[in-house]
Amino acid sequence: MKIVIDLMGADHGVLPVIEGVSRALDNKNFEVVLVGDKNKAEPFISKELASRVDIIHTEDYIRMEEAATEAIKRKESSIYLAMDILKNGADALISAGHSGATMGLATLRLGRIKGVERPAICTLMPSVGKRPSILLDAGANTDCKPEYLVDFALMGYEYAKSVLKYDNPKVGLLSNGEEDIKGNMLVKETHKILKPYDFFYGNVEGSDIFKGLVDVVVCDGFMGNVVLKTTEGVASAIGAIFKEEIKGSFKAKMGAGLLKNAFVTLKQKTDYAEYGGAPLLGVNKSVIISHGKSNARAIECAIYQAIRALEGNVCARIAEAFERLKSNPSSLGSNTQNV
Amino acid sequence: MKIVIDLMGADHGVLPVIEGVSRALDNKNFEVVLVGDKNKAEPFISKELASRVDIIHTEDYIRMEEAATEAIKRKESSIYLAMDILKNGADALISAGHSGATMGLATLRLGRIKGVERPAICTLMPSVGKRPSILLDAGANTDCKPEYLVDFALMGYEYAKSVLKYDNPKVGLLSNGEEDIKGNMLVKETHKILKPYDFFYGNVEGSDIFKGLVDVVVCDGFMGNVVLKTTEGVASAIGAIFKEEIKGSFKAKMGAGLLKNAFVTLKQKTDYAEYGGAPLLGVNKSVIISHGKSNARAIECAIYQAIRALEGNVCARIAEAFERLKSNPSSLGSNTQNV
């Protein structure tokens, strides 16, 4: 399988991207095409690595502060060229650059899967349960119709089943109470349409996201963005308050030293880097959107995620599901057994 | 000042409510009317406490699983009677019972402050900054118009100024990015209306809530509910993962022991009980909605909060602000100097 990687536009430059690729190549077998500025990349590419990657040179890229629509006009930008390579034969694309540019180009150049109204960004969330849950849409669509949220539910279900290999994944609708009648107008309407689907658990609350109550949490992209950033904010505030408290106390510092393993696990379970990136579901090929501040580990994990998505054949599964399920919600029972 | 307290409908019965009242009476001087089932309450009321409180007896109350609209019909329910006492001369009301019932009755029986389209629930949020921020609406209004959010901004500003005594409080609009153009349709429209107000900081993100970047965070009540519960969820998930990690390790347990002070401070800073309850802003008298699972400390703090609200004369301040500011946004500058 061939993975094309946008070298440009990440917050910390090309180095974490190259290191992530290099680490992933040590563990997995795949072809790589790197797209970006050769002059910036080459100082970090060892001879050994150079023999295993292709580099397509371009200097232009979409800056974080530029409008997403720039990407469509700038045909020599790294993401434009990378998307072309994906369209013309590669299997997956990863970018830690301008996420709006990546989404826009993916939708426009790769096209949506038949039946999907809007592609959605899907992120893994930490959970105290045995397995992480996924949340979508995490930010692709700010204003949504009920039909979009239904699409997100179907796509999330298929991703949980074919890529994460969850048995009978359950899908919850994010609301302000678990009762069926709770929700704003959007959620109430969506609830009615989702009701016949076997995989639909019902409404879930903000606190349920981290309990492993359901495997897939569905919301509009505006809400998804706020929930994600709130989650990051709480975790980092707790860390900051804690650090402030132990500062200046020898006893507390010793305590923190003894707790090092627990802190490491906690960090692993809540660190975005371990989850890789966020797949954009609903376009015709695998696209992974990585955090702008991705470190090498995050890029490495995003590559593993792309490989799992390809092995799980997620785009084909979503296409099949949309054909089958949209016309006949009750067909899901038999489908769950067969797959 | 006279504070009327609904004894009924809290998750843990009448005991935490009575204990909270008793503790607050040890520290502050105020009159209390308790409304609820005398037979349930009396076993917990000492002779000394009995001499300092009035009890209005009623057995009926609105159960959590009942519709909020029940409250309007059930004129012998504890919250109905309590609201009547407030309307007819008491100064503030606190209830840890059915919050929808409290809100509905407050709006209907006390009436809205002139100019306020919708009352909003206002909660204190933990912050790494020097002072907590407030978030509103935390759940009173699921579907909002831009005008409602503008009202929330004005009310939050007045609360921060007159009750929390913040100098020049800054108000932020919760969005999916800090740039002016970010937001869903509701937020974009609200942003335009808020722009002329001096107190308006601009858009803030989910992670900014805990940074102390602004003093007041405004959002619709559906979003507010999800943000609150997400915050609780993350904090308790971190706690659970951590506990699981130190279980079975003597070294880790010893570390946790040495860190006890830090954990206590962390709990204080993030514990809802320390923040008391959530004032319902925009009705004609002070109403505080407490968490159903309030312990004695939470009720005690809610009483202090009610006293501060009365001392700050928040209802009158909001009324004045609506009269002045709605007609002339730029009048705010001089107002800030005068108060």
PDB file of C-alpha atoms in Angstrom, chain A residues 108-269:
ATOM      1  CA  LEU A 108     -13.729  18.287  -4.131  1.00  0.00           C
ATOM      2  CA  ARG A 109     -11.006  16.127  -5.696  1.00  0.00           C
ATOM      3  CA  LEU A 110     -11.848  12.675  -4.329  1.00  0.00           C
ATOM      4  CA  GLY A 111     -15.612  13.144  -4.189  1.00  0.00           C
ATOM      5  CA  ARG A 112     -18.078  12.016  -1.568  1.00  0.00           C
ATOM      6  CA  ILE A 113     -19.124   8.412  -1.175  1.00  0.00           C
ATOM      7  CA  LYS A 114     -22.534   7.946  -2.813  1.00  0.00           C
ATOM      8  CA  GLY A 115     -25.278   8.781  -0.322  1.00  0.00           C
ATOM      9  CA  VAL A 116     -23.068  10.747   2.060  1.00  0.00           C
ATOM     10  CA  GLU A 117     -24.322  14.331   2.395  1.00  0.00           C
ATOM     11  CA  ARG A 118     -21.284  15.687   4.263  1.00  0.00           C
ATOM     12  CA  PRO A 119     -17.927  14.116   5.168  1.00  0.00           C
ATOM     13  CA  ALA A 120     -17.111  14.252   8.870  1.00  0.00           C
ATOM     14  CA  ILE A 121     -13.989  14.291  11.008  1.00  0.00           C
ATOM     15  CA  CYS A 122     -13.820  11.367  13.377  1.00  0.00           C
ATOM     16  CA  THR A 123     -11.654  11.447  16.525  1.00  0.00           C
ATOM     17  CA  LEU A 124     -10.786   8.871  19.144  1.00  0.00           C
ATOM     18  CA  MET A 125     -11.651   9.888  22.700  1.00  0.00           C
ATOM     19  CA  PRO A 126     -10.055   8.533  25.878  1.00  0.00           C
ATOM     20  CA  SER A 127     -12.323   6.348  27.970  1.00  0.00           C
ATOM     21  CA  VAL A 128     -12.267   4.601  31.320  1.00  0.00           C
ATOM     22  CA  GLY A 129     -13.879   1.653  29.515  1.00  0.00           C
ATOM     23  CA  LYS A 130     -11.880  -1.105  27.842  1.00  0.00           C
ATOM     24  CA  ARG A 131     -11.704   0.689  24.527  1.00  0.00           C
ATOM     25  CA  PRO A 132     -11.699   4.282  23.289  1.00  0.00           C
ATOM     26  CA  SER A 133     -14.859   5.719  21.809  1.00  0.00           C
ATOM     27  CA  ILE A 134     -15.030   7.826  18.658  1.00  0.00           C
ATOM     28  CA  LEU A 135     -16.669  11.193  18.266  1.00  0.00           C
ATOM     29  CA  LEU A 136     -17.871  12.691  15.001  1.00  0.00           C
ATOM     30  CA  ASP A 137     -18.252  15.248  13.562  1.00  0.00           C
ATOM     31  CA  ALA A 138     -15.260  16.822  15.291  1.00  0.00           C
ATOM     32  CA  GLY A 139     -15.321  19.992  13.245  1.00  0.00           C
ATOM     33  CA  ALA A 140     -15.947  19.635   9.510  1.00  0.00           C
ATOM     34  CA  ASN A 141     -19.546  20.944   9.505  1.00  0.00           C
ATOM     35  CA  THR A 142     -20.560  23.830  11.755  1.00  0.00           C
ATOM     36  CA  ASP A 143     -24.253  23.995  10.853  1.00  0.00           C
ATOM     37  CA  CYS A 144     -25.915  20.632  10.371  1.00  0.00           C
ATOM     38  CA  LYS A 145     -29.245  19.174   9.306  1.00  0.00           C
ATOM     39  CA  PRO A 146     -30.602  16.010  10.959  1.00  0.00           C
ATOM     40  CA  GLU A 147     -29.747  14.028   7.800  1.00  0.00           C
ATOM     41  CA  TYR A 148     -26.055  14.908   8.187  1.00  0.00           C
ATOM     42  CA  LEU A 149     -26.020  13.605  11.746  1.00  0.00           C
ATOM     43  CA  VAL A 150     -27.638  10.380  10.567  1.00  0.00           C
ATOM     44  CA  ASP A 151     -24.834  10.033   8.010  1.00  0.00           C
ATOM     45  CA  PHE A 152     -22.279  10.583  10.767  1.00  0.00           C
ATOM     46  CA  ALA A 153     -23.918   7.832  12.818  1.00  0.00           C
ATOM     47  CA  LEU A 154     -23.734   5.353   9.942  1.00  0.00           C
ATOM     48  CA  MET A 155     -20.132   6.231   9.116  1.00  0.00           C
ATOM     49  CA  GLY A 156     -19.049   6.073  12.742  1.00  0.00           C
ATOM     50  CA  TYR A 157     -20.699   2.689  13.132  1.00  0.00           C
ATOM     51  CA  GLU A 158     -18.886   1.325  10.067  1.00  0.00           C
ATOM     52  CA  TYR A 159     -15.559   2.752  11.195  1.00  0.00           C
ATOM     53  CA  ALA A 160     -15.939   1.216  14.660  1.00  0.00           C
ATOM     54  CA  LYS A 161     -16.787  -2.146  13.103  1.00  0.00           C
ATOM     55  CA  SER A 162     -14.351  -2.402  10.211  1.00  0.00           C
ATOM     56  CA  VAL A 163     -11.331  -0.444  11.450  1.00  0.00           C
ATOM     57  CA  LEU A 164     -11.499  -0.657  15.257  1.00  0.00           C
ATOM     58  CA  LYS A 165     -12.952  -4.202  15.018  1.00  0.00           C
ATOM     59  CA  TYR A 166     -15.569  -3.567  17.697  1.00  0.00           C
ATOM     60  CA  ASP A 167     -18.359  -6.156  17.908  1.00  0.00           C
ATOM     61  CA  ASN A 168     -21.804  -4.605  17.673  1.00  0.00           C
ATOM     62  CA  PRO A 169     -20.694  -1.029  18.182  1.00  0.00           C
ATOM     63  CA  LYS A 170     -23.304   1.196  19.790  1.00  0.00           C
ATOM     64  CA  VAL A 171     -23.951   4.738  18.592  1.00  0.00           C
ATOM     65  CA  GLY A 172     -25.132   7.511  20.944  1.00  0.00           C
ATOM     66  CA  LEU A 173     -26.441  10.967  20.100  1.00  0.00           C
ATOM     67  CA  LEU A 174     -24.901  13.760  22.181  1.00  0.00           C
ATOM     68  CA  SER A 175     -27.641  15.606  24.044  1.00  0.00           C
ATOM     69  CA  ASN A 176     -28.494  17.505  27.227  1.00  0.00           C
ATOM     70  CA  GLY A 177     -30.102  14.467  28.852  1.00  0.00           C
ATOM     71  CA  GLU A 178     -30.471  10.785  28.171  1.00  0.00           C
ATOM     72  CA  GLU A 179     -34.263  10.773  27.828  1.00  0.00           C
ATOM     73  CA  ASP A 180     -35.637  10.515  24.282  1.00  0.00           C
ATOM     74  CA  ILE A 181     -37.367  13.880  24.535  1.00  0.00           C
ATOM     75  CA  LYS A 182     -34.177  15.772  25.451  1.00  0.00           C
ATOM     76  CA  GLY A 183     -32.209  17.788  22.943  1.00  0.00           C
ATOM     77  CA  ASN A 184     -32.323  20.915  20.831  1.00  0.00           C
ATOM     78  CA  MET A 185     -34.399  20.843  17.660  1.00  0.00           C
ATOM     79  CA  LEU A 186     -31.565  19.310  15.625  1.00  0.00           C
ATOM     80  CA  VAL A 187     -31.015  16.476  18.102  1.00  0.00           C
ATOM     81  CA  LYS A 188     -34.713  15.739  18.577  1.00  0.00           C
ATOM     82  CA  GLU A 189     -35.221  15.406  14.819  1.00  0.00           C
ATOM     83  CA  THR A 190     -32.105  13.268  14.432  1.00  0.00           C
ATOM     84  CA  HIS A 191     -33.232  11.041  17.284  1.00  0.00           C
ATOM     85  CA  LYS A 192     -36.480  10.250  15.470  1.00  0.00           C
ATOM     86  CA  ILE A 193     -34.670   9.236  12.278  1.00  0.00           C
ATOM     87  CA  LEU A 194     -32.063   7.124  14.116  1.00  0.00           C
ATOM     88  CA  LYS A 195     -34.589   5.319  16.288  1.00  0.00           C
ATOM     89  CA  PRO A 196     -35.201   2.358  13.919  1.00  0.00           C
ATOM     90  CA  TYR A 197     -31.499   1.532  13.624  1.00  0.00           C
ATOM     91  CA  ASP A 198     -30.402  -1.418  15.743  1.00  0.00           C
ATOM     92  CA  PHE A 199     -27.061   0.193  16.518  1.00  0.00           C
ATOM     93  CA  PHE A 200     -28.671   3.301  18.013  1.00  0.00           C
ATOM     94  CA  TYR A 201     -28.276   3.435  21.765  1.00  0.00           C
ATOM     95  CA  GLY A 202     -30.175   6.699  22.287  1.00  0.00           C
ATOM     96  CA  ASN A 203     -29.104  10.024  23.724  1.00  0.00           C
ATOM     97  CA  VAL A 204     -25.906  10.331  25.743  1.00  0.00           C
ATOM     98  CA  GLU A 205     -24.597  13.205  27.872  1.00  0.00           C
ATOM     99  CA  GLY A 206     -21.239  14.975  27.845  1.00  0.00           C
ATOM    100  CA  SER A 207     -19.996  12.946  30.796  1.00  0.00           C
ATOM    101  CA  ASP A 208     -20.829   9.664  29.022  1.00  0.00           C
ATOM    102  CA  ILE A 209     -18.212  10.267  26.319  1.00  0.00           C
ATOM    103  CA  PHE A 210     -15.469   9.078  28.660  1.00  0.00           C
ATOM    104  CA  LYS A 211     -17.337   6.209  30.294  1.00  0.00           C
ATOM    105  CA  GLY A 212     -17.314   3.791  27.356  1.00  0.00           C
ATOM    106  CA  LEU A 213     -21.127   3.735  27.504  1.00  0.00           C
ATOM    107  CA  VAL A 214     -21.243   3.833  23.711  1.00  0.00           C
ATOM    108  CA  ASP A 215     -18.590   3.348  21.027  1.00  0.00           C
ATOM    109  CA  VAL A 216     -19.610   6.201  18.755  1.00  0.00           C
ATOM    110  CA  VAL A 217     -20.781   9.655  19.847  1.00  0.00           C
ATOM    111  CA  VAL A 218     -22.524  11.756  17.192  1.00  0.00           C
ATOM    112  CA  CYS A 219     -22.894  15.543  17.198  1.00  0.00           C
ATOM    113  CA  ASP A 220     -22.637  18.488  14.824  1.00  0.00           C
ATOM    114  CA  GLY A 221     -19.155  19.767  13.991  1.00  0.00           C
ATOM    115  CA  PHE A 222     -19.512  22.977  15.982  1.00  0.00           C
ATOM    116  CA  MET A 223     -20.395  21.068  19.132  1.00  0.00           C
ATOM    117  CA  GLY A 224     -17.708  18.471  18.355  1.00  0.00           C
ATOM    118  CA  ASN A 225     -15.013  21.120  18.158  1.00  0.00           C
ATOM    119  CA  VAL A 226     -16.079  22.695  21.456  1.00  0.00           C
ATOM    120  CA  VAL A 227     -16.262  19.288  23.188  1.00  0.00           C
ATOM    121  CA  LEU A 228     -12.782  18.329  21.969  1.00  0.00           C
ATOM    122  CA  LYS A 229     -11.232  21.601  23.065  1.00  0.00           C
ATOM    123  CA  THR A 230     -13.086  21.544  26.394  1.00  0.00           C
ATOM    124  CA  THR A 231     -11.662  18.070  26.984  1.00  0.00           C
ATOM    125  CA  GLU A 232      -8.133  19.275  26.220  1.00  0.00           C
ATOM    126  CA  GLY A 233      -8.722  22.347  28.380  1.00  0.00           C
ATOM    127  CA  VAL A 234      -9.892  20.456  31.471  1.00  0.00           C
ATOM    128  CA  ALA A 235      -7.047  17.949  31.249  1.00  0.00           C
ATOM    129  CA  SER A 236      -4.424  20.641  30.907  1.00  0.00           C
ATOM    130  CA  ALA A 237      -5.994  22.802  33.661  1.00  0.00           C
ATOM    131  CA  ILE A 238      -5.890  19.856  36.052  1.00  0.00           C
ATOM    132  CA  GLY A 239      -2.241  19.315  35.139  1.00  0.00           C
ATOM    133  CA  ALA A 240      -1.447  23.006  35.666  1.00  0.00           C
ATOM    134  CA  ILE A 241      -3.232  23.266  39.044  1.00  0.00           C
ATOM    135  CA  PHE A 242      -1.452  20.110  40.176  1.00  0.00           C
ATOM    136  CA  LYS A 243       1.988  21.350  39.114  1.00  0.00           C
ATOM    137  CA  GLU A 244       1.413  24.658  40.856  1.00  0.00           C
ATOM    138  CA  GLU A 245       0.486  22.794  44.043  1.00  0.00           C
ATOM    139  CA  ILE A 246       3.577  20.602  44.192  1.00  0.00           C
ATOM    140  CA  LYS A 247       5.956  23.434  43.302  1.00  0.00           C
ATOM    141  CA  GLY A 248       7.953  24.368  46.352  1.00  0.00           C
ATOM    142  CA  SER A 249       7.037  21.282  48.377  1.00  0.00           C
ATOM    143  CA  PHE A 250       9.787  18.678  48.674  1.00  0.00           C
ATOM    144  CA  LYS A 251       7.337  16.136  50.097  1.00  0.00           C
ATOM    145  CA  ALA A 252       4.920  16.617  47.203  1.00  0.00           C
ATOM    146  CA  LYS A 253       7.738  16.335  44.664  1.00  0.00           C
ATOM    147  CA  MET A 254       8.831  13.050  46.204  1.00  0.00           C
ATOM    148  CA  GLY A 255       5.219  11.877  46.038  1.00  0.00           C
ATOM    149  CA  ALA A 256       5.015  12.805  42.374  1.00  0.00           C
ATOM    150  CA  GLY A 257       8.226  10.856  41.757  1.00  0.00           C
ATOM    151  CA  LEU A 258       6.735   7.734  43.306  1.00  0.00           C
ATOM    152  CA  LEU A 259       3.654   8.162  41.146  1.00  0.00           C
ATOM    153  CA  LYS A 260       5.604   8.474  37.920  1.00  0.00           C
ATOM    154  CA  ASN A 261       4.231   5.282  36.357  1.00  0.00           C
ATOM    155  CA  ALA A 262       0.662   6.328  37.024  1.00  0.00           C
ATOM    156  CA  PHE A 263       1.304   9.726  35.432  1.00  0.00           C
ATOM    157  CA  VAL A 264       2.858   8.066  32.378  1.00  0.00           C
ATOM    158  CA  THR A 265      -0.186   5.815  31.873  1.00  0.00           C
ATOM    159  CA  LEU A 266      -2.502   8.748  32.391  1.00  0.00           C
ATOM    160  CA  LYS A 267      -0.596  10.713  29.789  1.00  0.00           C
ATOM    161  CA  GLN A 268      -0.725   7.803  27.347  1.00  0.00           C
ATOM    162  CA  LYS A 269      -4.461   7.386  27.815  1.00  0.00           C
TER     163      LYS A 269
END
